[in-house]
Amino acid sequence: MNKLSSLTIKQIHQAYRDKLLTPTSFIDQCIEKTKQTKHLNAFVTVTEEIAENHGMESEKRLYKDKKMKALDGISVGVKDNFCTKDVPTTCGSNMLRGFRPTYDATVVARLRGAGACLLGKCNLDEFAMGSGTVDSIFGPTRNPWGYDEQDWRITGGSSGGSAAAVAAGAVTAALGSDTGGSTRNPAAYCGLVGLKPTYGLVSRYGLIPLVNSMDVPGILTRTVEDAAVVLNCIAGPDDLDSTTIKKEFKPVSIKEDFDLSNVRIGIPKEYYCEGMSEEVVDTWRKVADLLENEKAQVRSVSMPHTSISIAVYSILNQCEVASNMARYDGLQYGLRTDKDYSTEELYASSRSQGFNNVVRSRIFTGNYFLLARNYEKYFMKALKLRRLISDDFTKVFDIDTGVDILLTPTTLSEAPLYSEFCSLHNRDQCARQDYCTQAANLAGAPAVALPAALSRRRLPLSLQLTAPPLAEDLLLNVARKIERLVNFPTIDSVNNVISL
Ligand code: GLN
């Protein structure tokens, strides 16, 4: 039997059928793994009892009712910005400490509906604002790759807890959220597949908002096929989220003999930027060559507005943050500082004690951009530029003259050391880490990060594929092809990792 950290959904289900493993014994091993890897700080809440109950339900379905649902007996982690009924949901913030929602987010309900077993809630940057998982009231999450107690690497963020949990083998899949790269970025640093679906394909109901017009629930798994299985369980219209796409979702089907000869792959030259490591550029080139050898039509394309996407994203992000965070007033929502304050003082003290510096500074800046005298100059201008960025995608994916898919790096380098990363301001961390990921959120396009090579330090390097909206089937089939071609090693086979 493989180690927990390399089992796929298919292998686990086969082991259940062959009675080499049972859901309850597997879930017990996963719980044990959360304990052995506690130092990674992947989870903010481990839902041990819930997981055991879910495991028992799967076991009964399997051996008594002789039915197996798509995720029966599969351990999952959920980023702590998705509401989970009666389970603490904190967004990594003091503001929501002790908050226990009365309902499940749609994605959580759908995972459960498919038989998944909830192992716990995963760490994140406060309110998902970050790209390192270094800004949480629960402390930073550590990357299991190349782990060294003194000098460890970040997982990336903001869904770093979800990524660490999957990479270390505590869960088989996890949900992240992706507003500007928060699923793909930690997937890249932790050697995982990180899928950001088309905006509106997966319900945001119960996902605590960061930027409503860009937020998408994301999926972190160890293989492309697992990502497809999870997507098929959670995607599709939801009456509880009126921004979901109304069209019925056609499940993705991975074809092992997928033919690349009719696929046009674009290499957008503007994605090459200052600070991109040589190793990443090299990997990008090599994978493009591999695809060409498989008869794909690979060519250079231009997306002229790429370089402004960081600034545009940042302005729109802060404006929506300022608006979204207004609800945490200490009265209706969030932490209430309990002194005999006036109403205004109560707002001020609750908000200053509830939010960290990053959140407060985004609220300030957002409100500044939204002042009547600045509204046109910043907010409206950024919306117009967003349209141009989005038009770049429409043009590059033109059916007749364009390409079917884009191949770019995900991040500019391997996972940075915590000490290096924290010497930068949150704004600069994001500008650097999310350079290749944010534009897809501005355009609503689906994108997937996948591990492509090991760096000289034996850390994962990742590439990203981006497709036109609703082309998840093509996206994941091409990703699967690359996965086979690069044959990225499992974490256990690379010996510099935690003993699993
Ligand atoms: N790093 C980006 C930000 O902080 C993206 C975050 C995300 O995708 N949740 O805004």
PDB file of C-alpha atoms in Angstrom, residues 16 52 73 89 107 131 163 254 284 366 376 382 445:
ATOM      1  CA  TYR A  16     -11.889  -0.346  -0.120  1.00  0.00           C
ATOM      2  CA  GLU A  52     -14.901   9.401  12.381  1.00  0.00           C
ATOM      3  CA  GLY A  73     -14.337   7.531   2.635  1.00  0.00           C
ATOM      4  CA  THR A  89     -15.103  29.270  11.023  1.00  0.00           C
ATOM      5  CA  VAL A 107     -19.440  23.345  -1.584  1.00  0.00           C
ATOM      6  CA  SER A 131       0.062  34.902  -0.635  1.00  0.00           C
ATOM      7  CA  ALA A 163      -2.101  22.805   0.573  1.00  0.00           C
ATOM      8  CA  ILE A 254     -10.344  12.647 -18.221  1.00  0.00           C
ATOM      9  CA  TRP A 284       8.368  26.513 -18.958  1.00  0.00           C
ATOM     10  CA  GLY A 366     -10.089  50.967  -0.381  1.00  0.00           C
ATOM     11  CA  GLU A 376     -13.474  58.080 -11.092  1.00  0.00           C
ATOM     12  CA  ALA A 382      -9.555  50.201 -12.670  1.00  0.00           C
ATOM     13  CA  ALA A 445     -11.171  32.255 -16.742  1.00  0.00           C
TER      14      ALA A 445
END
